[in-house]
Each structure stands twice: as C-alpha cells, then as structure tokens.
Amino acid sequence: MAGTSYKGSEIKSVDQFIKDKAGLSSSREKEIGQHIGYRYDVNLIPDYKRITPFLKGYMEFMGWDDLNWLEDVHMGYEEGEPAIFDRNCNGWVRIPKKVKLPDNQQDRDMMARELLIKFQMSPNHPMVQLNKAYRKVG
C-alpha cells in the first residue's frame, strides 16, 4: 500500500515522525544512528483533487499541465518538526509552528509545495541574498 512504509520503516500514522523525534526505526537508521531526514513514499502520486488554489493558479501561470518538478516535493520531518527540503539552498525549511497541519499526507504534500514556492519567492530566501552579494554588474 502506498504511503505506509519508507526504507524499512513502517509508517503507522501521519504524525509518526512528529511524535517520534528520533525516528530510528529502520535497520539502516539504527546502524548510522540517525534518521534519514525526510520520509515519504516516492510512489505516492499527487492527488490533483487536493491541489490548493495557490498551486492551481501557479500551474496556470507557468503553463503546466501537471505539478512538474513539484511532484517530487513532499512534507518531510526533521528532528520531529515538519519541514520541506529546499534543493536550492540545500537545507530544510521548517514549517512555522502556527501552521496547522492537515491530517493526511496528500494535503501535507500540497501544503509543502505551496510553502516551498512562497519561500523561494521570498526576499528572505538565501539565493536572493547571494544574488545581491555576488551578482556581477554588467
């Protein structure tokens, strides 16, 4: 069944990695003494019925028929905190504590995609800071 296991760890509930901050359940994680950092089932195909209005507008603006690269974005959990991995800055972006998480992984993944786009468009994104610091003036 999609979404119930991750690399040897059985996923028992959508909040499992929030409640178990160590999360060392697979043999690999026990061997290395740390959890992998993000856990999702790559076979979990986005449910387009659950797309947020923001993502729908973003897809229309971009001219995409599907979520494109955002299909690979999932809500992850770092040290028991919900987070999104931003490949551009190679780091985790934690979800603000005031944000209420939906009770299923599909909605959490849609939320993660939306928050990642908003973070990447933010003037506080590290790439914006790097651009300002190192941009060649031509």
mmCIF file of N, CA and C in Angstrom, residues 50 61 83 102 112 132:
data_model
loop_
_atom_site.group_PDB
_atom_site.id
_atom_site.type_symbol
_atom_site.label_atom_id
_atom_site.label_comp_id
_atom_site.label_asym_id
_atom_site.label_seq_id
_atom_site.Cartn_x
_atom_site.Cartn_y
_atom_site.Cartn_z
ATOM 1 N N ARG A 50 -6.771 17.446 -4.557
ATOM 2 C CA ARG A 50 -6.393 18.102 -3.303
ATOM 3 C C ARG A 50 -5.492 19.320 -3.519
ATOM 4 N N PHE A 61 -0.314 29.886 -14.347
ATOM 5 C CA PHE A 61 0.629 30.953 -14.691
ATOM 6 C C PHE A 61 1.843 30.387 -15.414
ATOM 7 N N ALA A 83 8.912 19.832 7.941
ATOM 8 C CA ALA A 83 9.827 20.679 7.186
ATOM 9 C C ALA A 83 9.778 20.313 5.705
ATOM 10 N N PRO A 102 -2.625 19.471 7.972
ATOM 11 C CA PRO A 102 -3.771 18.627 7.625
ATOM 12 C C PRO A 102 -3.553 17.216 8.176
ATOM 13 N N ALA A 112 3.219 21.607 1.486
ATOM 14 C CA ALA A 112 4.680 21.725 1.368
ATOM 15 C C ALA A 112 5.059 22.371 0.046
ATOM 16 N N LYS A 132 22.359 39.209 -4.423
ATOM 17 C CA LYS A 132 22.690 40.606 -4.103
ATOM 18 C C LYS A 132 24.178 40.751 -3.797
#
